[in-house]
mmCIF file of C-alpha atoms and ligand atoms in Angstrom:
data_model
loop_
_atom_site.group_PDB
_atom_site.id
_atom_site.type_symbol
_atom_site.label_atom_id
_atom_site.label_comp_id
_atom_site.label_asym_id
_atom_site.label_seq_id
_atom_site.Cartn_x
_atom_site.Cartn_y
_atom_site.Cartn_z
ATOM 1 C CA MET A 254 3.169 20.016 -15.435
ATOM 2 C CA ILE A 255 0.154 19.796 -13.081
ATOM 3 C CA GLY A 256 -2.012 21.462 -15.734
ATOM 4 C CA ARG A 257 -0.926 18.955 -18.358
ATOM 5 C CA ALA A 258 -1.469 16.039 -15.965
ATOM 6 C CA ALA A 259 -4.968 17.291 -15.108
ATOM 7 C CA GLU A 260 -5.781 17.565 -18.819
ATOM 8 C CA ILE A 261 -4.609 13.975 -19.446
ATOM 9 C CA LEU A 262 -6.819 12.755 -16.597
ATOM 10 C CA ARG A 263 -9.879 14.665 -17.805
ATOM 11 C CA ARG A 264 -9.405 13.102 -21.253
ATOM 12 C CA GLY A 265 -9.384 9.585 -19.750
ATOM 13 C CA GLY A 266 -5.616 9.028 -19.550
ATOM 14 C CA LEU A 267 -3.424 7.659 -16.743
ATOM 15 C CA VAL A 268 -1.128 9.761 -14.559
ATOM 16 C CA ALA A 269 1.149 8.366 -11.855
ATOM 17 C CA PHE A 270 1.553 10.782 -8.955
ATOM 18 C CA PRO A 271 3.232 10.837 -5.535
ATOM 19 C CA THR A 272 1.268 10.567 -2.312
ATOM 20 C CA GLU A 273 2.694 10.507 1.209
ATOM 21 C CA THR A 274 2.387 6.686 1.279
ATOM 22 C CA VAL A 275 3.341 5.269 -2.146
ATOM 23 C CA TYR A 276 2.940 6.457 -5.754
ATOM 24 C CA GLY A 277 -0.582 6.089 -7.177
ATOM 25 C CA LEU A 278 -1.721 5.303 -10.712
ATOM 26 C CA GLY A 279 -4.546 7.805 -11.211
ATOM 27 C CA ALA A 280 -7.541 7.836 -13.529
ATOM 28 C CA ASN A 281 -10.875 9.655 -13.555
ATOM 29 C CA ALA A 282 -12.949 7.598 -11.100
ATOM 30 C CA LEU A 283 -16.172 8.564 -12.903
ATOM 31 C CA ASP A 284 -14.970 7.342 -16.325
ATOM 32 C CA ILE A 285 -15.425 3.595 -16.850
ATOM 33 C CA ASP A 286 -12.982 3.391 -19.782
ATOM 34 C CA ALA A 287 -10.271 5.259 -17.870
ATOM 35 C CA VAL A 288 -10.677 2.968 -14.850
ATOM 36 C CA GLU A 289 -10.515 -0.102 -17.086
ATOM 37 C CA ARG A 290 -7.186 1.226 -18.374
ATOM 38 C CA VAL A 291 -5.886 1.187 -14.782
ATOM 39 C CA TYR A 292 -6.755 -2.500 -14.364
ATOM 40 C CA ALA A 293 -5.128 -3.286 -17.727
ATOM 41 C CA ALA A 294 -1.950 -1.303 -16.986
ATOM 42 C CA LYS A 295 -1.520 -3.040 -13.621
ATOM 43 C CA GLY A 296 -2.606 -6.475 -14.788
ATOM 44 C CA ARG A 297 -4.899 -6.269 -11.783
ATOM 45 C CA PRO A 298 -7.708 -8.791 -11.337
ATOM 46 C CA ALA A 299 -11.163 -7.226 -11.737
ATOM 47 C CA TYR A 300 -12.236 -8.340 -8.228
ATOM 48 C CA ASN A 301 -9.763 -5.917 -6.592
ATOM 49 C CA PRO A 302 -11.455 -2.553 -5.966
ATOM 50 C CA LEU A 303 -9.559 0.753 -6.226
ATOM 51 C CA ILE A 304 -9.130 3.557 -3.705
ATOM 52 C CA VAL A 305 -10.704 6.857 -4.768
ATOM 53 C CA HIS A 306 -8.687 9.981 -3.939
ATOM 54 C CA VAL A 307 -10.385 13.305 -3.337
ATOM 55 C CA ALA A 308 -9.244 16.822 -2.390
ATOM 56 C CA ASP A 309 -11.228 17.216 0.838
ATOM 57 C CA GLU A 310 -13.979 15.890 3.103
ATOM 58 C CA GLY A 311 -16.693 17.671 1.100
ATOM 59 C CA ALA A 312 -15.676 15.846 -2.065
ATOM 60 C CA ALA A 313 -15.657 12.540 -0.164
ATOM 61 C CA ARG A 314 -19.174 13.130 1.162
ATOM 62 C CA SER A 315 -20.508 13.744 -2.345
ATOM 63 C CA LEU A 316 -19.527 10.201 -3.367
ATOM 64 C CA VAL A 317 -21.206 8.217 -0.569
ATOM 65 C CA SER A 318 -24.822 7.593 0.375
ATOM 66 C CA GLU A 319 -24.195 7.895 4.122
ATOM 67 C CA TRP A 320 -21.659 9.858 6.125
ATOM 68 C CA PRO A 321 -21.648 8.732 9.757
ATOM 69 C CA GLU A 322 -20.516 11.095 12.484
ATOM 70 C CA HIS A 323 -17.361 9.083 13.152
ATOM 71 C CA ALA A 324 -16.322 9.518 9.500
ATOM 72 C CA SER A 325 -16.101 13.251 10.170
ATOM 73 C CA ARG A 326 -14.014 12.609 13.274
ATOM 74 C CA VAL A 327 -11.573 10.452 11.313
ATOM 75 C CA ALA A 328 -11.461 12.933 8.425
ATOM 76 C CA ARG A 329 -10.783 15.875 10.724
ATOM 77 C CA ALA A 330 -8.099 14.016 12.648
ATOM 78 C CA PHE A 331 -6.280 12.342 9.756
ATOM 79 C CA TRP A 332 -7.080 13.989 6.408
ATOM 80 C CA PRO A 333 -5.090 14.815 4.467
ATOM 81 C CA GLY A 334 -3.265 11.671 5.540
ATOM 82 C CA PRO A 335 -2.707 7.916 5.296
ATOM 83 C CA VAL A 336 -6.158 6.658 6.323
ATOM 84 C CA THR A 337 -8.682 5.349 3.780
ATOM 85 C CA ILE A 338 -12.306 4.960 4.814
ATOM 86 C CA VAL A 339 -14.822 2.558 3.308
ATOM 87 C CA LEU A 340 -18.468 3.645 3.105
ATOM 88 C CA ARG A 341 -21.549 2.822 1.044
ATOM 89 C CA LYS A 342 -21.187 4.390 -2.407
ATOM 90 C CA ARG A 343 -23.517 6.540 -4.452
ATOM 91 C CA ASP A 344 -24.532 5.392 -7.930
ATOM 92 C CA LEU A 345 -22.262 7.897 -9.679
ATOM 93 C CA ILE A 346 -19.246 5.740 -8.757
ATOM 94 C CA PRO A 347 -19.123 3.084 -11.481
ATOM 95 C CA ALA A 348 -19.121 -0.546 -10.377
ATOM 96 C CA VAL A 349 -15.758 -1.121 -12.087
ATOM 97 C CA VAL A 350 -14.073 1.114 -9.460
ATOM 98 C CA THR A 351 -15.396 -0.921 -6.548
ATOM 99 C CA ALA A 352 -15.230 -4.322 -8.248
ATOM 100 C CA GLY A 353 -19.004 -4.557 -7.967
ATOM 101 C CA LEU A 354 -19.095 -3.903 -4.212
ATOM 102 C CA ASP A 355 -21.652 -1.366 -2.993
ATOM 103 C CA ALA A 356 -18.941 0.364 -0.939
ATOM 104 C CA VAL A 357 -16.195 2.745 -1.983
ATOM 105 C CA ALA A 358 -12.789 3.386 -0.372
ATOM 106 C CA LEU A 359 -11.897 7.094 -0.049
ATOM 107 C CA ARG A 360 -8.940 9.110 1.046
ATOM 108 C CA VAL A 361 -7.409 12.601 0.925
ATOM 109 C CA PRO A 362 -3.663 12.179 0.334
ATOM 110 C CA ALA A 363 -1.215 14.382 2.243
ATOM 111 C CA HIS A 364 1.062 15.378 -0.606
ATOM 112 C CA PRO A 365 1.201 18.821 -2.223
ATOM 113 C CA ILE A 366 1.486 17.393 -5.759
ATOM 114 C CA ALA A 367 -1.425 14.980 -5.242
ATOM 115 C CA LEU A 368 -3.610 17.741 -3.779
ATOM 116 C CA ALA A 369 -2.690 20.212 -6.528
ATOM 117 C CA LEU A 370 -3.514 17.562 -9.130
ATOM 118 C CA LEU A 371 -6.882 16.730 -7.547
ATOM 119 C CA ARG A 372 -7.795 20.412 -7.442
ATOM 120 C CA ALA A 373 -6.645 21.127 -10.998
ATOM 121 C CA ALA A 374 -8.407 18.071 -12.423
ATOM 122 C CA GLY A 375 -11.597 18.718 -10.451
ATOM 123 C CA ILE A 376 -12.510 15.027 -10.482
ATOM 124 C CA PRO A 377 -12.092 12.141 -8.018
ATOM 125 C CA LEU A 378 -9.130 9.941 -8.934
ATOM 126 C CA ALA A 379 -9.210 6.173 -8.691
ATOM 127 C CA ALA A 380 -5.605 5.372 -7.834
ATOM 128 C CA PRO A 381 -4.148 2.049 -6.781
ATOM 129 C CA SER A 382 -0.438 1.827 -6.124
ATOM 130 C CA ALA A 383 1.435 2.467 -9.379
ATOM 131 C CA ASN A 384 2.963 -0.986 -9.855
ATOM 132 C CA ARG A 385 2.102 -4.174 -11.732
ATOM 133 C CA SER A 386 -0.265 -6.341 -9.693
ATOM 134 C CA THR A 387 1.389 -8.338 -6.826
ATOM 135 C CA GLU A 388 4.711 -6.443 -7.201
ATOM 136 C CA LEU A 389 6.176 -4.120 -4.594
ATOM 137 C CA SER A 390 4.501 -0.735 -4.336
ATOM 138 C CA PRO A 391 6.597 2.183 -5.673
ATOM 139 C CA THR A 392 8.087 4.760 -3.335
ATOM 140 C CA THR A 393 9.895 6.719 -6.079
ATOM 141 C CA ALA A 394 9.043 7.829 -9.622
ATOM 142 C CA GLN A 395 11.853 5.553 -10.865
ATOM 143 C CA HIS A 396 10.094 2.521 -9.334
ATOM 144 C CA VAL A 397 6.934 3.489 -11.262
ATOM 145 C CA GLU A 398 8.885 3.895 -14.484
ATOM 146 C CA ARG A 399 10.507 0.468 -14.047
ATOM 147 C CA SER A 400 7.235 -1.310 -13.251
ATOM 148 C CA LEU A 401 4.775 0.421 -15.604
ATOM 149 C CA GLY A 402 6.904 2.329 -18.136
ATOM 150 C CA ALA A 403 4.948 3.188 -21.276
ATOM 151 C CA ARG A 404 1.689 1.880 -19.784
ATOM 152 C CA VAL A 405 1.244 5.281 -18.095
ATOM 153 C CA ASP A 406 0.792 8.581 -19.959
ATOM 154 C CA LEU A 407 2.698 10.744 -17.475
ATOM 155 C CA ILE A 408 4.642 10.264 -14.217
ATOM 156 C CA LEU A 409 4.828 13.184 -11.793
ATOM 157 C CA ASP A 410 8.084 12.963 -9.830
ATOM 158 C CA GLY A 411 7.798 14.142 -6.235
ATOM 159 C CA GLY A 412 10.885 12.358 -4.910
ATOM 160 C CA PRO A 413 10.788 9.520 -2.355
ATOM 161 C CA THR A 414 7.549 9.127 -0.369
ATOM 162 C CA GLN A 415 7.484 9.865 3.366
ATOM 163 C CA VAL A 416 5.330 7.084 4.862
ATOM 164 C CA GLY A 417 6.610 4.314 2.591
ATOM 165 C CA ILE A 418 3.749 1.790 2.912
ATOM 166 C CA GLU A 419 0.091 1.964 1.895
ATOM 167 C CA SER A 420 -2.634 3.709 3.895
ATOM 168 C CA THR A 421 -4.646 2.112 6.689
ATOM 169 C CA VAL A 422 -8.013 0.965 5.279
ATOM 170 C CA LEU A 423 -10.819 1.484 7.802
ATOM 171 C CA ASP A 424 -14.284 0.043 7.157
ATOM 172 C CA LEU A 425 -16.866 2.424 8.652
ATOM 173 C CA ARG A 426 -19.985 0.621 7.444
ATOM 174 C CA GLY A 427 -22.202 -0.783 10.121
ATOM 175 C CA PRO A 428 -22.033 -0.407 13.879
ATOM 176 C CA ARG A 429 -18.617 -1.991 14.400
ATOM 177 C CA PRO A 430 -15.752 -0.455 12.370
ATOM 178 C CA SER A 431 -12.801 -2.653 11.413
ATOM 179 C CA ILE A 432 -9.346 -2.294 9.893
ATOM 180 C CA LEU A 433 -9.209 -4.054 6.503
ATOM 181 C CA ARG A 434 -5.529 -3.235 5.880
ATOM 182 C CA PRO A 435 -3.130 -2.119 8.617
ATOM 183 C CA GLY A 436 -1.044 1.004 8.100
ATOM 184 C CA ILE A 437 0.986 3.404 10.219
ATOM 185 C CA ILE A 438 -2.216 4.800 11.748
ATOM 186 C CA GLY A 439 -3.372 1.940 13.966
ATOM 187 C CA ALA A 440 -6.140 0.914 16.356
ATOM 188 C CA ARG A 441 -4.610 2.989 19.134
ATOM 189 C CA GLU A 442 -5.124 6.193 17.134
ATOM 190 C CA LEU A 443 -8.491 5.196 15.619
ATOM 191 C CA GLU A 444 -10.417 3.664 18.520
ATOM 192 C CA PRO A 445 -10.747 6.952 20.447
ATOM 193 C CA LEU A 446 -12.562 8.316 17.372
ATOM 194 C CA VAL A 447 -14.664 5.366 16.189
ATOM 195 C CA GLY A 448 -15.038 3.135 19.258
ATOM 196 C CA PRO A 449 -13.811 -0.437 19.690
ATOM 197 C CA LEU A 450 -12.768 -2.054 16.417
ATOM 198 C CA ALA A 451 -13.986 -5.478 15.368
ATOM 199 C CA ALA A 452 -11.238 -8.108 15.472
ATOM 200 C CA PRO A 453 -9.364 -8.343 12.165
ATOM 201 C CA ASN A 454 -11.138 -11.015 10.141
ATOM 202 C CA ALA A 455 -9.157 -14.027 9.071
ATOM 203 C CA THR A 456 -10.589 -14.105 5.564
ATOM 204 C CA ARG A 457 -7.441 -14.992 3.700
ATOM 205 C CA HIS A 458 -8.909 -17.844 1.723
ATOM 206 C CA GLU A 459 -12.520 -16.769 1.541
ATOM 207 C CA ILE A 460 -14.465 -15.326 -1.350
ATOM 208 C CA PRO A 461 -15.567 -12.620 -1.753
ATOM 209 C CA ARG A 462 -12.477 -10.985 -0.333
ATOM 210 C CA PRO A 463 -13.429 -8.024 1.812
ATOM 211 C CA SER A 464 -10.261 -6.269 0.811
ATOM 212 C CA PRO A 465 -7.684 -7.031 -1.878
ATOM 213 C CA GLY A 466 -4.873 -6.139 0.520
ATOM 214 C CA MET A 467 -5.767 -9.556 1.882
ATOM 215 C CA LEU A 468 -4.626 -11.355 -1.227
ATOM 216 C CA ASP A 469 -2.072 -13.768 0.132
ATOM 217 C CA ARG A 470 0.923 -12.871 -1.993
ATOM 218 C CA HIS A 471 1.127 -9.138 -2.438
ATOM 219 C CA TYR A 472 3.683 -6.396 -2.144
ATOM 220 C CA ALA A 473 6.376 -8.938 -3.024
ATOM 221 C CA PRO A 474 9.887 -8.374 -4.371
ATOM 222 C CA ARG A 475 11.215 -10.439 -7.274
ATOM 223 C CA ALA A 476 13.717 -12.147 -4.969
ATOM 224 C CA ARG A 477 12.582 -14.912 -2.622
ATOM 225 C CA LEU A 478 11.967 -13.361 0.791
ATOM 226 C CA ALA A 479 12.301 -15.406 3.976
ATOM 227 C CA LEU A 480 11.711 -14.257 7.570
ATOM 228 C CA PHE A 481 13.745 -15.471 10.545
ATOM 229 C CA ASP A 482 13.999 -14.674 14.244
ATOM 230 C CA ALA A 483 16.926 -14.371 16.646
ATOM 231 C CA SER A 484 16.860 -18.064 17.597
ATOM 232 C CA GLU A 485 17.426 -19.004 13.936
ATOM 233 C CA ALA A 486 20.095 -16.375 13.260
ATOM 234 C CA GLU A 487 23.195 -18.595 13.427
ATOM 235 C CA ARG A 488 21.670 -21.132 11.047
ATOM 236 C CA ILE A 489 20.584 -18.394 8.605
ATOM 237 C CA PHE A 490 24.019 -16.751 8.689
ATOM 238 C CA ALA A 491 25.650 -20.126 7.954
ATOM 239 C CA GLU A 492 23.164 -20.842 5.153
ATOM 240 C CA THR A 493 23.862 -17.413 3.681
ATOM 241 C CA ARG A 494 27.611 -18.141 3.552
ATOM 242 C CA VAL A 495 26.933 -21.423 1.763
ATOM 243 C CA LEU A 496 24.636 -19.751 -0.752
ATOM 244 C CA MET A 497 27.118 -16.929 -1.372
ATOM 245 C CA ALA A 498 29.917 -19.420 -1.954
ATOM 246 C CA ARG A 499 27.723 -20.969 -4.651
ATOM 247 C CA GLY A 500 27.290 -17.554 -6.318
ATOM 248 C CA VAL A 501 23.795 -16.879 -5.040
ATOM 249 C CA ARG A 502 23.245 -13.189 -4.317
ATOM 250 C CA VAL A 503 21.793 -12.865 -0.798
ATOM 251 C CA GLY A 504 20.537 -9.671 0.858
ATOM 252 C CA MET A 505 19.758 -9.420 4.573
ATOM 253 C CA LEU A 506 17.696 -6.935 6.576
ATOM 254 C CA LEU A 507 18.579 -6.705 10.271
ATOM 255 C CA VAL A 508 16.924 -4.634 12.998
ATOM 256 C CA HIS A 509 18.393 -5.732 16.345
ATOM 257 C CA LEU A 510 20.732 -8.632 15.573
ATOM 258 C CA ASP A 511 24.464 -7.939 15.468
ATOM 259 C CA ASP A 512 26.175 -7.844 12.091
ATOM 260 C CA PRO A 513 27.930 -11.236 11.778
ATOM 261 C CA GLY A 514 30.462 -9.792 9.286
ATOM 262 C CA GLY A 515 31.131 -10.799 5.698
ATOM 263 C CA LEU A 516 27.473 -10.690 4.626
ATOM 264 C CA GLU A 517 25.526 -8.088 2.682
ATOM 265 C CA ILE A 518 23.596 -6.495 5.550
ATOM 266 C CA VAL A 519 21.092 -3.644 5.448
ATOM 267 C CA ARG A 520 20.636 -2.156 8.919
ATOM 268 C CA MET A 521 16.946 -1.170 9.226
ATOM 269 C CA PRO A 522 15.554 1.532 11.562
ATOM 270 C CA SER A 523 14.519 0.120 14.956
ATOM 271 C CA ASP A 524 11.381 2.250 15.175
ATOM 272 C CA ALA A 525 8.241 1.107 13.335
ATOM 273 C CA VAL A 526 7.651 4.361 11.447
ATOM 274 C CA GLY A 527 11.242 4.565 10.218
ATOM 275 C CA TYR A 528 11.186 0.876 9.291
ATOM 276 C CA ALA A 529 8.000 1.246 7.217
ATOM 277 C CA GLN A 530 9.451 4.256 5.462
ATOM 278 C CA ARG A 531 12.528 2.277 4.361
ATOM 279 C CA LEU A 532 10.971 -1.159 3.747
ATOM 280 C CA TYR A 533 9.849 -1.057 0.090
ATOM 281 C CA ALA A 534 12.703 1.244 -0.917
ATOM 282 C CA THR A 535 15.185 -1.270 0.522
ATOM 283 C CA LEU A 536 13.526 -4.278 -1.142
ATOM 284 C CA HIS A 537 13.427 -2.398 -4.459
ATOM 285 C CA SER A 538 17.152 -1.658 -4.274
ATOM 286 C CA LEU A 539 18.024 -5.275 -3.386
ATOM 287 C CA ASP A 540 15.926 -6.419 -6.367
ATOM 288 C CA GLU A 541 17.760 -3.951 -8.592
ATOM 289 C CA ALA A 542 21.096 -5.195 -7.252
ATOM 290 C CA GLY A 543 20.097 -8.637 -8.513
ATOM 291 C CA CYS A 544 19.474 -10.406 -5.195
ATOM 292 C CA ASP A 545 18.024 -13.893 -5.509
ATOM 293 C CA VAL A 546 17.213 -14.322 -1.831
ATOM 294 C CA ILE A 547 16.452 -11.778 0.900
ATOM 295 C CA PHE A 548 16.561 -12.885 4.544
ATOM 296 C CA VAL A 549 14.647 -10.557 6.857
ATOM 297 C CA GLU A 550 14.908 -10.490 10.652
ATOM 298 C CA ARG A 551 11.374 -10.602 12.042
ATOM 299 C CA VAL A 552 10.180 -7.272 13.442
ATOM 300 C CA PRO A 553 8.918 -6.950 17.045
ATOM 301 C CA ASN A 554 5.417 -7.998 18.099
ATOM 302 C CA GLY A 555 4.100 -4.642 19.333
ATOM 303 C CA PRO A 556 0.953 -3.082 17.816
ATOM 304 C CA GLU A 557 2.937 -0.279 16.154
ATOM 305 C CA TRP A 558 4.718 -2.967 14.074
ATOM 306 C CA LEU A 559 1.494 -4.519 12.766
ATOM 307 C CA ALA A 560 1.646 -2.893 9.301
ATOM 308 C CA ALA A 561 5.291 -3.824 8.705
ATOM 309 C CA ARG A 562 4.612 -7.405 9.909
ATOM 310 C CA ASP A 563 1.615 -7.623 7.567
ATOM 311 C CA ARG A 564 3.636 -6.513 4.505
ATOM 312 C CA LEU A 565 6.547 -8.825 5.367
ATOM 313 C CA GLU A 566 4.252 -11.838 5.823
ATOM 314 C CA ARG A 567 2.646 -11.224 2.441
ATOM 315 C CA ALA A 568 5.966 -10.646 0.696
ATOM 316 C CA SER A 569 7.296 -13.928 2.101
ATOM 317 C CA THR A 570 4.339 -16.098 1.128
ATOM 318 C CA PRO A 571 5.574 -18.445 -1.597
ATOM 319 C CA ASN A 572 4.060 -18.182 -5.072
HETATM 320 O O1 TXA B 129 -1.694 4.380 0.364
HETATM 321 C C1 TXA B 129 -2.530 3.959 -0.424
HETATM 322 O O2 TXA B 129 -3.649 3.615 -0.063
HETATM 323 C C2 TXA B 129 -2.133 3.906 -1.911
HETATM 324 C C3 TXA B 129 -1.953 5.330 -2.424
HETATM 325 C C4 TXA B 129 -1.688 5.384 -3.905
HETATM 326 O O3 TXA B 129 -3.037 6.114 -2.047
HETATM 327 N N1 TXA B 129 -3.127 3.209 -2.677
HETATM 328 C C5 TXA B 129 -3.285 1.863 -2.609
HETATM 329 O O4 TXA B 129 -4.241 1.372 -3.475
HETATM 330 O O5 TXA B 129 -2.645 1.168 -1.882
HETATM 331 P P1 TXA B 129 -4.367 -0.170 -3.835
HETATM 332 O O6 TXA B 129 -5.374 -0.224 -4.948
HETATM 333 O O7 TXA B 129 -3.056 -0.740 -4.136
HETATM 334 O O8 TXA B 129 -5.009 -0.804 -2.581
HETATM 335 C C6 TXA B 129 -6.418 -1.007 -2.535
HETATM 336 C C7 TXA B 129 -6.877 -1.289 -1.132
HETATM 337 C C8 TXA B 129 -7.240 -2.697 -0.894
HETATM 338 O O9 TXA B 129 -6.234 -3.395 -0.229
HETATM 339 C C9 TXA B 129 -8.463 -2.629 -0.012
HETATM 340 O O10 TXA B 129 -8.028 -2.740 1.314
HETATM 341 C C10 TXA B 129 -9.013 -1.293 -0.207
HETATM 342 O O11 TXA B 129 -8.060 -0.546 -0.898
HETATM 343 N N2 TXA B 129 -10.301 -1.141 -0.908
HETATM 344 C C11 TXA B 129 -10.536 -0.440 -2.036
HETATM 345 N N3 TXA B 129 -11.837 -0.401 -2.319
HETATM 346 C C12 TXA B 129 -12.459 -1.105 -1.361
HETATM 347 C C13 TXA B 129 -13.828 -1.426 -1.113
HETATM 348 N N4 TXA B 129 -14.815 -1.002 -1.911
HETATM 349 N N5 TXA B 129 -14.101 -2.156 -0.029
HETATM 350 C C14 TXA B 129 -13.111 -2.585 0.782
HETATM 351 N N6 TXA B 129 -11.804 -2.311 0.616
HETATM 352 C C15 TXA B 129 -11.491 -1.581 -0.457
HETATM 353 MG MG1 MG B 130 -1.273 -2.006 -4.372
#
């Protein structure tokens, strides 16, 4: 299967494959036509650059024009793993991969199937999450099949992913690194390696977007998603009963609040890593169950919850 997948990729086709974070939609990053097929399959706007996946640090170095010392520290600490680094690209990376930016995002995924595929194909793989643009990222092969179906030549099934949300994107250009997209590896783990991070930029409505993860509505389920906190719980529970009586299908994700009874509750893990792992999978299954509305108890404010908060905020932004 890996051999066949590698052959499809070398010929310019698309292969969806598991990583430790979410499933990726892979194409030869050095082949303009193949990369254009990725944008078409996703319905992704051309200004959103793609992450390039490689087998090891050596392969990453060969694609960039500079490799600062702290890039090696991050690579040694976290690769293979859920951290993507952004550095100035070399000319061999076509502009279509980076949406015209002179920087490329690189990572070594920590999944045996992804690594075997990268080694067998012998090429860097441009691979965004394997879902239609703005939809929830896939954490199983079935999610990929439902979202992309015949738009992909082959789907490699590696079961459910471990991390459950997308990698941390770390910009290492210039003197002051910054996190462009939060993930389970946060500032606390990265600052000892790269020094103090620049404050996250509030560029939500600016152009050019430094990072497409900053598109306002992203990672969203089909159902309407609304966040609430403990002080609003009684009102939300009452509203849910009214909606249900009218035949509206309502799902609810709780972390700490008590189950009020009679509602369709999903009890989420109370640790940030466990929560992230279950988040998309839970939203996918509520979508599949036909939920129209999903009420989500806000997660805590601590730094380890930053990535989950980020994904929930984006999923709840109205269209
Ligand atoms: O976990 C992940 O990163 C998954 C798996 C498949 O590896 N991939 C993923 O790719 O999430 P995608 O295309 O859905 O997300 C692209 C993200 C953007 O949000 C942005 O932060 C960053 O990658 N990115 C890509 N190229 C960039 C560039 N040249 N400059 C800045 N950010 C870039
Ligand atoms: Mg994505």
